Short mmCIF file of C-alpha atoms in Angstrom, two decimals:
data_model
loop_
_atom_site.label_atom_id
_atom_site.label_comp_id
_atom_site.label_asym_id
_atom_site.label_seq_id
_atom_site.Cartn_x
_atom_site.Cartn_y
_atom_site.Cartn_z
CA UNK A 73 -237.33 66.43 118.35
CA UNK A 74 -239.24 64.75 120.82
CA UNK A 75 -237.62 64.60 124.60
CA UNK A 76 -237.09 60.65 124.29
CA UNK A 77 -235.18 60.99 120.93
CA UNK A 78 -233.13 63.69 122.05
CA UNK A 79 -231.94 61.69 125.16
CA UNK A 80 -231.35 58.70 123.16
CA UNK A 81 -228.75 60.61 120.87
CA UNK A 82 -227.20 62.55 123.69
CA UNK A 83 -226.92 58.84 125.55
CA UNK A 84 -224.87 57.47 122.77
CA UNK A 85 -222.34 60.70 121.87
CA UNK A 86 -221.78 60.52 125.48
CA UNK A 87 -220.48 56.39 125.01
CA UNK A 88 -218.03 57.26 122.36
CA UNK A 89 -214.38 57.24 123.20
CA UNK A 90 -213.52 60.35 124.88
CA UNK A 91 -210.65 60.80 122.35
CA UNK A 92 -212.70 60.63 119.63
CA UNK A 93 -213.45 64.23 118.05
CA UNK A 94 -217.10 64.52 117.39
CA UNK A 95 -218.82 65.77 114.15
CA UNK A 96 -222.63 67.08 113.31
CA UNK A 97 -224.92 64.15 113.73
CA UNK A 98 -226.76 63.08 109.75
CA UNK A 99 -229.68 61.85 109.81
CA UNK A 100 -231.19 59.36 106.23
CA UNK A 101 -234.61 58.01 105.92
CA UNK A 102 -235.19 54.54 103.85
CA UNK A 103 -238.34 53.19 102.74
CA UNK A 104 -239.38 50.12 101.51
CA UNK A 105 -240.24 46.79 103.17
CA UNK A 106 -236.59 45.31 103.53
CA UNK A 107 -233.80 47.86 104.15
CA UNK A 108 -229.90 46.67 104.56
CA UNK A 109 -227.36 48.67 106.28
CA UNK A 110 -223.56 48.44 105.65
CA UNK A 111 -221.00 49.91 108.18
CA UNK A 112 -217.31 48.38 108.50
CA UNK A 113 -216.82 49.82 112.04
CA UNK A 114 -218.68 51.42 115.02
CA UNK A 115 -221.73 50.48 117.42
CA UNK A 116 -225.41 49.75 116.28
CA UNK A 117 -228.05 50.46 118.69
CA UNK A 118 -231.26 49.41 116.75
CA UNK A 119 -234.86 50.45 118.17
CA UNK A 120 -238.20 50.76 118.23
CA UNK A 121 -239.64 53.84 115.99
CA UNK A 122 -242.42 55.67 114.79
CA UNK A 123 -243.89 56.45 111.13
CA UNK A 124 -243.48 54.47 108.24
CA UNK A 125 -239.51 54.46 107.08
CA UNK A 126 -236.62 53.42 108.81
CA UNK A 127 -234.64 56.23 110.27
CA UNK A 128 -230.81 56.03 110.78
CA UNK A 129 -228.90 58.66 112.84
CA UNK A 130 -224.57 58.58 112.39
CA UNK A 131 -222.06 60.09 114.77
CA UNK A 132 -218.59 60.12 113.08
CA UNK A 133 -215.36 59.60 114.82
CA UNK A 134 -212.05 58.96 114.53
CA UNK A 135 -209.55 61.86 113.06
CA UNK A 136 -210.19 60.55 109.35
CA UNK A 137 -213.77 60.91 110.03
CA UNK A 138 -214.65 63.46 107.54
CA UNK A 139 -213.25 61.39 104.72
CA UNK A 140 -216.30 58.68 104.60
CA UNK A 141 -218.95 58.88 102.25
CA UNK A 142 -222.48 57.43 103.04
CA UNK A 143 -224.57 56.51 100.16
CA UNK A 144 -228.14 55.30 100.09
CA UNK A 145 -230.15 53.68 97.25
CA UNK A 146 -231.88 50.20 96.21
CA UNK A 147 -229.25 46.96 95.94
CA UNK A 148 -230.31 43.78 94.98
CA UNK A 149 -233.86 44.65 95.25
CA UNK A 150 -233.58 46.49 98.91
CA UNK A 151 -233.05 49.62 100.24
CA UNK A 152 -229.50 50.00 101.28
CA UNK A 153 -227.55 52.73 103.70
CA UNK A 154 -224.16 52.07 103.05
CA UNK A 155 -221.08 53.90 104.87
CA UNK A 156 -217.78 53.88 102.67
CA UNK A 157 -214.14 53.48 103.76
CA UNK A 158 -211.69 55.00 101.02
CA UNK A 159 -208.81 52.94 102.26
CA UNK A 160 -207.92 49.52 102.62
CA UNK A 161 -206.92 49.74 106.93
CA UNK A 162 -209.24 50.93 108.94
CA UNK A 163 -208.65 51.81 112.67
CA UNK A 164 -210.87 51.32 115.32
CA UNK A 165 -210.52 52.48 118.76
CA UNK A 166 -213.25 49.92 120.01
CA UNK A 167 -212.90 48.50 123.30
CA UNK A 168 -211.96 44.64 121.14
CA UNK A 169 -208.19 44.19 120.28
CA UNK A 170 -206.69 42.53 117.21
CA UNK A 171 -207.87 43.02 113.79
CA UNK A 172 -210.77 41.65 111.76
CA UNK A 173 -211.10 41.30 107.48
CA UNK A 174 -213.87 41.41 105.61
CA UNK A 175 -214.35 41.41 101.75
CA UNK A 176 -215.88 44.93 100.57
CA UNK A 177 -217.74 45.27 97.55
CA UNK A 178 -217.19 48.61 95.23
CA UNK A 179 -220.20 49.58 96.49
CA UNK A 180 -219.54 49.40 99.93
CA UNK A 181 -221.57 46.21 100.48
CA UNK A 182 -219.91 42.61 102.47
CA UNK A 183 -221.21 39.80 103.52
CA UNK A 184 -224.22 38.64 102.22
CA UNK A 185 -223.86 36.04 99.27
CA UNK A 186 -220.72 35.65 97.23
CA UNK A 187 -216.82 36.36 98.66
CA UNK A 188 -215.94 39.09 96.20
CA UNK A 189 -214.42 42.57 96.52
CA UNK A 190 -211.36 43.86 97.97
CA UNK A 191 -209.47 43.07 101.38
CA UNK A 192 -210.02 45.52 104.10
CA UNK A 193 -208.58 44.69 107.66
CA UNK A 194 -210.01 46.80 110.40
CA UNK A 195 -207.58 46.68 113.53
CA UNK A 196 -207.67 48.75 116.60
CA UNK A 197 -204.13 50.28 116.65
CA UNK A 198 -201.46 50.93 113.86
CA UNK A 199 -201.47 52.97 110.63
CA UNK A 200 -204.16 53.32 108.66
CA UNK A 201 -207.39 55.54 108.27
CA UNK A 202 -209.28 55.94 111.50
CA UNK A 203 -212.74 56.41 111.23
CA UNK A 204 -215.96 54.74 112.35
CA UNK A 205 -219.59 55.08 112.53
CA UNK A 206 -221.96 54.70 115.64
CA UNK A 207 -225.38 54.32 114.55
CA UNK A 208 -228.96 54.40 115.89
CA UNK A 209 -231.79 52.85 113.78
CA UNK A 210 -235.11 53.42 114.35
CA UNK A 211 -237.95 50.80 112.92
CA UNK A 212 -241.29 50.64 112.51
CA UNK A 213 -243.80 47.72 113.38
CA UNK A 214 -243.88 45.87 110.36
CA UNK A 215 -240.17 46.44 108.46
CA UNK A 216 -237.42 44.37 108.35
CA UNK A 217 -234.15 45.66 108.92
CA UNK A 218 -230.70 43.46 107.84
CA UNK A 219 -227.41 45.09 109.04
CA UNK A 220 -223.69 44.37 108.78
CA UNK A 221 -220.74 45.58 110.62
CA UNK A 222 -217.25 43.70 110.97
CA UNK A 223 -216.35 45.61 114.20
CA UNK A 224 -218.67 47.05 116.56
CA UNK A 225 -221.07 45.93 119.19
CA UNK A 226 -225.04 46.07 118.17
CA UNK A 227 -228.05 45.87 120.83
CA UNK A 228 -231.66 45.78 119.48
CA UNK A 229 -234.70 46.67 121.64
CA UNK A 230 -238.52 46.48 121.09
CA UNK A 231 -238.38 45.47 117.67
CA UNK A 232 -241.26 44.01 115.59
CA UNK A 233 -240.46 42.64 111.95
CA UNK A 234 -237.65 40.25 111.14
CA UNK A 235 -233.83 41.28 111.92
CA UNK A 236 -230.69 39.96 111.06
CA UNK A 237 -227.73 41.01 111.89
CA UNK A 238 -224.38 40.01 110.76
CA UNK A 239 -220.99 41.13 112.02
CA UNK A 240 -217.34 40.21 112.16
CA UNK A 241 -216.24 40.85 115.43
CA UNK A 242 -218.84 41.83 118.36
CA UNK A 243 -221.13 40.92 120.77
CA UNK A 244 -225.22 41.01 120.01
CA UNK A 245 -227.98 42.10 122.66
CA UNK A 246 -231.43 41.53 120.93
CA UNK A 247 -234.38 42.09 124.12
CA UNK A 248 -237.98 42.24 123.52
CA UNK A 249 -238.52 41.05 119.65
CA UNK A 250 -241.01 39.63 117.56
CA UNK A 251 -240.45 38.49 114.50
CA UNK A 252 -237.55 36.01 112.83
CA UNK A 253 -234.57 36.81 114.23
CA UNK A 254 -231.10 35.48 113.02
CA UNK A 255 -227.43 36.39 114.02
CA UNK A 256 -224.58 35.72 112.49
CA UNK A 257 -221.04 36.40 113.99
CA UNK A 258 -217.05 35.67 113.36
CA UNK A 259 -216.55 36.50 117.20
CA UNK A 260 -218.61 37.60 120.02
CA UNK A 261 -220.83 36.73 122.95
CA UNK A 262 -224.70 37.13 121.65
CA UNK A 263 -227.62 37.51 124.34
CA UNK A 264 -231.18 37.01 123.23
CA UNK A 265 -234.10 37.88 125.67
CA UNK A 266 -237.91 37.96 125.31
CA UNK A 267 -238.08 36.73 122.18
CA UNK A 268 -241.13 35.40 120.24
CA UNK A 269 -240.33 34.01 116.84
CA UNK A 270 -238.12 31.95 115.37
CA UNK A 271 -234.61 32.07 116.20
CA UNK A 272 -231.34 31.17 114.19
CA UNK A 273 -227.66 31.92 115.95
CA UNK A 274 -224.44 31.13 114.37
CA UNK A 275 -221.19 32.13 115.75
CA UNK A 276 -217.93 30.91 115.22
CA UNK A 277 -216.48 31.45 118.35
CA UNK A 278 -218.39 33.07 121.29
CA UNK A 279 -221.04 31.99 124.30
CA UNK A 280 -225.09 32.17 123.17
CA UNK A 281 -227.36 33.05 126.12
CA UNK A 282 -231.21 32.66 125.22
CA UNK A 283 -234.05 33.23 127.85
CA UNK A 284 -237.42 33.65 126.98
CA UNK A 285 -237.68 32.48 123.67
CA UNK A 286 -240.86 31.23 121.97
CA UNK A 287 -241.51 29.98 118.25
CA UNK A 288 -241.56 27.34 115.98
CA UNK A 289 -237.62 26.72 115.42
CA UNK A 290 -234.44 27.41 117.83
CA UNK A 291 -231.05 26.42 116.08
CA UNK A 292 -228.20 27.71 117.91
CA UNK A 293 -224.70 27.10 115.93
CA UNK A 294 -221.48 27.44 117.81
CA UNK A 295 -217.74 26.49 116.82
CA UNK A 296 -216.47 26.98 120.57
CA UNK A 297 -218.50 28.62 123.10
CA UNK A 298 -220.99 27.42 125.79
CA UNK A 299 -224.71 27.47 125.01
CA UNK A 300 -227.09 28.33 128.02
CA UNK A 301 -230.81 28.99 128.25
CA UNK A 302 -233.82 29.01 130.03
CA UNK A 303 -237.96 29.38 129.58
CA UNK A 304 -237.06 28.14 125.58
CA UNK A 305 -240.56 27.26 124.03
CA UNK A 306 -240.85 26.11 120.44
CA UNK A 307 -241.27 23.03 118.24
CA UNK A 308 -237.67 22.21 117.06
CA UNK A 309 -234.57 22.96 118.97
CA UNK A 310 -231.00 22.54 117.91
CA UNK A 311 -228.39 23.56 119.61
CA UNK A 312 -224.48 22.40 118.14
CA UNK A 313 -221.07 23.49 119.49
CA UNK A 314 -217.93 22.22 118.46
CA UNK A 315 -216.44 22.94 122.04
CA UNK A 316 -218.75 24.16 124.49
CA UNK A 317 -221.02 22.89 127.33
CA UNK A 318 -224.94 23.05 126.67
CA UNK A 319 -227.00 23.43 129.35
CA UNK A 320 -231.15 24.11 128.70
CA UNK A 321 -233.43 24.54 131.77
CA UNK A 322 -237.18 24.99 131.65
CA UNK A 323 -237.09 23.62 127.55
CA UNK A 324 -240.39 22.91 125.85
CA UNK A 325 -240.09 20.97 122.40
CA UNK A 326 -241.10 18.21 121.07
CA UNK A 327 -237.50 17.90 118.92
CA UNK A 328 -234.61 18.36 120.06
CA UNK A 329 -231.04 17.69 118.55
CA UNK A 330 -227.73 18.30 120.96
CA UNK A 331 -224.70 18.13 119.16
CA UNK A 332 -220.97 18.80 121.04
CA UNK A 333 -217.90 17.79 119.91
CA UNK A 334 -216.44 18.19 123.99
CA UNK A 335 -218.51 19.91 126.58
CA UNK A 336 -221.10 18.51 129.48
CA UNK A 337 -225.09 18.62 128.13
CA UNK A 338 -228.19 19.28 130.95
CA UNK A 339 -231.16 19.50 129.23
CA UNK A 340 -234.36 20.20 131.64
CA UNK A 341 -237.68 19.32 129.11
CA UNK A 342 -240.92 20.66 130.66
CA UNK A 343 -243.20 18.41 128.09
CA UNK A 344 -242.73 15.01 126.19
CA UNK A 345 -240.97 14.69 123.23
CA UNK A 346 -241.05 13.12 119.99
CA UNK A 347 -237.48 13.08 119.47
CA UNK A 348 -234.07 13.51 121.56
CA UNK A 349 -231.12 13.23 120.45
CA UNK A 350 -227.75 13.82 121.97
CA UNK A 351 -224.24 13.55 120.93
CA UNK A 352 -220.95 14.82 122.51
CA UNK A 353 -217.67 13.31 122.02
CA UNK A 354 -216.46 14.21 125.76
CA UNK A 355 -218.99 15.25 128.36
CA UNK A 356 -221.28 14.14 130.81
CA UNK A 357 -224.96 13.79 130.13
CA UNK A 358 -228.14 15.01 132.27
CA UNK A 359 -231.76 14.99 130.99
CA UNK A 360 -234.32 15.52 133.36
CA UNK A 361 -237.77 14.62 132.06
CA UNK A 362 -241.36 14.88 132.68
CA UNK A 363 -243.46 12.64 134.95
CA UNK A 364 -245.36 11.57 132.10
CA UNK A 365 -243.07 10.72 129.78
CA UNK A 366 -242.90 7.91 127.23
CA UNK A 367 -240.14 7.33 124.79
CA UNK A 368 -237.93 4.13 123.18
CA UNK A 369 -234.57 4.79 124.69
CA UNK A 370 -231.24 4.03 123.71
CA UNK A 371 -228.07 4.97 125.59
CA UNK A 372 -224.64 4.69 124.56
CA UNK A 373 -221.55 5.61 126.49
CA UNK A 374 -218.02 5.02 125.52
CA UNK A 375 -216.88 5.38 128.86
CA UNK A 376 -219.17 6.03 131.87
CA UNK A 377 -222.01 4.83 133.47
CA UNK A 378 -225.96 4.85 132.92
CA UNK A 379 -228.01 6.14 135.80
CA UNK A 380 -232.24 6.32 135.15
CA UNK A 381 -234.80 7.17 137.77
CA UNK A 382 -237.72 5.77 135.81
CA UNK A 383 -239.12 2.34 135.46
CA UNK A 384 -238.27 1.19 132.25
CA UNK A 385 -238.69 -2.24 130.70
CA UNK A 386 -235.08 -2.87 129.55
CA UNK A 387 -235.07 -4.64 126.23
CA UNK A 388 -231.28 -4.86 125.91
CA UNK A 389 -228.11 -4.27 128.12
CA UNK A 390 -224.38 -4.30 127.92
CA UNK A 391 -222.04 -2.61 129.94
CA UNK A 392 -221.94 0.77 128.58
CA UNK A 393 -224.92 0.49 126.57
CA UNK A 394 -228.84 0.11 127.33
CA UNK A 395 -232.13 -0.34 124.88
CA UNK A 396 -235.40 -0.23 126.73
CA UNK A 397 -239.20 1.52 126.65
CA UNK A 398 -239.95 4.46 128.78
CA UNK A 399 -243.55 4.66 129.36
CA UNK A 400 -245.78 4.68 126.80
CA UNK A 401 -242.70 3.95 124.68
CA UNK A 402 -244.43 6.86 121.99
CA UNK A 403 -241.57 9.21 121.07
CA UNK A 404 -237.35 8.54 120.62
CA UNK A 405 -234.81 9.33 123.05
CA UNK A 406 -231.47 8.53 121.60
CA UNK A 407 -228.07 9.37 123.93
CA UNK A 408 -224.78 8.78 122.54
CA UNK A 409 -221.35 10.53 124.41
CA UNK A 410 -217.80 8.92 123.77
CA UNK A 411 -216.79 9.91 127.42
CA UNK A 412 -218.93 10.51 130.28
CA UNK A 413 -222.10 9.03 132.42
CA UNK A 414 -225.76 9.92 131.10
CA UNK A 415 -228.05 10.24 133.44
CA UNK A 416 -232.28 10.72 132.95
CA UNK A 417 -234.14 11.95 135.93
CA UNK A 418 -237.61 12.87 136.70
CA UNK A 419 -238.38 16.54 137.03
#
């Protein structure tokens, strides 16, 4: 084993819990184009590898540890590694608290399509069978790689093919990727850095922090968390939180859709666009535009006022409300927020 491998492993036994008693790493290959991986609880650290098939190193823990099966095959037309939990409670000794459920297919598969299967609840204290998985994936250029876990933190690195990852409770690192990315989380912070392709988030309850991003389509999903990002290039953005401040500096696209049910928006665009629209319930507005810019604008505020640094040629005004052209006049800019001043600046 080369000295780069070795450290790798050797890094992550070291970051399991010091309680945990550790068993013989087991190593499984998987071919194919698409391969799916299935673990209920642990860490996923998910990098860049050599060859042709995906390579997937475990490190048990947890006293039950020796009861899990792993099983590896095709389902639903892909190459699956799935770990299986022979019990219905699974503990955890993560670093999250609470507990988390998931639906769990007889053959160890969640998520996905469809809600069937039985109940399993994995919680970090109480009775029940404590085991979990770490894992380290390896990936070629080229494959794409889909994994689950309902507990466990999961960082990516280097990666290029599409990856999604979907987990229960965690937080998701994904640095230096090309290819479609797309997260999907019940809880947890996700960080996304140096990313070229496109790029789908959606968490129900946890910040999304983007920098570097560049593709054709950004749509960031959020029940309650605030969204934040910077050097975003791509030609449709969307970013929605149900309570959650969105702020966007150094954004090139040519549409963009804010959605907020309460939270501030500042949205710094680097080139013109076609379309803009904003719309938060509660929250301040700040778009800061291009020199250049042209646009038909139309600003609505329930309650604040309307602040614009450019020249426009107004075409109607009320109190809290303002029609005019921007420019050229060629694109749509359409404001809307039920409390709180919008403001447009120049860059």
């Amino acid at each position: 084993m080369g000295d780069w491998r070795r450290g790798g492993l050797l890094a992550l036994a070291a970051g399991l819990t010091a309680s945990m008693p550790l068993v013989a790493q087991e190593s499984y290959t998987l071919g194919g184009p698409e391969v799916a991986i299935y673990n209920l609880a642990g860490r996923a650290e998910i990098v860049r590898g050599s060859g042709s098939e995906v390579r997937v190193t475990l490190v048990r823990g947890g006293r039950d540890a020796d009861e899990l099966q792993v099983e590896s095959g095709r389902v639903d037309g892909r190459e699956t590694l799935r770990v299986l939990y022979p019990d219905d409670n699974i503990i955890y000794d993560g670093r999250r608290r609470g507990s988390t459920d998931v639906r769990v297919r007889d053959d160890g598969t969640f998520y996905d399509e469809g809600r069937g299967g039985r109940r399993v609840r994995v919680r970090s204290s109480g009775r029940g069978l404590e085991a979990w998985v770490d894992l380290r994936v390896e990936v070629p250029a080229g494959r794409d790689v889909a994994l689950f876990v309902a507990v466990g933190d999961v960082t990516a690195d280097g990666l290029e093919g599409g990856l999604h990852v979907d987990v229960g409770a965690a937080e998701v690192q994904v640095d230096d990727h090309t290819g479609a990315l797309s997260i999907d989380t019940g809880s947890g912070a996700v960080q996304i850095r140096s990313v070229r392709g496109d790029v789908v988030v959606d968490t129900g309850s946890g910040s999304v922090d983007l920098e570097g991003v560049s593709g054709t389509r950004v749509d960031i999903d959020t029940g309650s968390g605030t969204i934040r990002g910077s050097s975003v290039e791509t030609r449709s953005a969307r970013f929605d939180t149900g309570s959650g401040s969105v702020t966007m500096e150094a954004l090139a696209a040519s549409d963009v859709v804010v959605d907020t049910g309460s939270g501030s928006i500042r949205l710094d665009l680097t080139t013109d666009v076609e379309r803009l629209e904003v719309d938060t319930g509660s929250g301040g507005v700040t778009v800061t535009l291009p020199e250049d810019a042209g646009a038909e604008l139309e600003l609505d505020t329930g309650s604040g006022g309307i602040d614009i640094e450019f020249p426009i040629r107004i075409t109607r005004s009320e109190r809290d409300y303002l029609r005019g052209v921007l420019g050229d006049g060629d694109g749509s800019i359409q404001i809307d927020t039920g409390s709180g001043g919008i403001r447009i600046q120049r860059r």
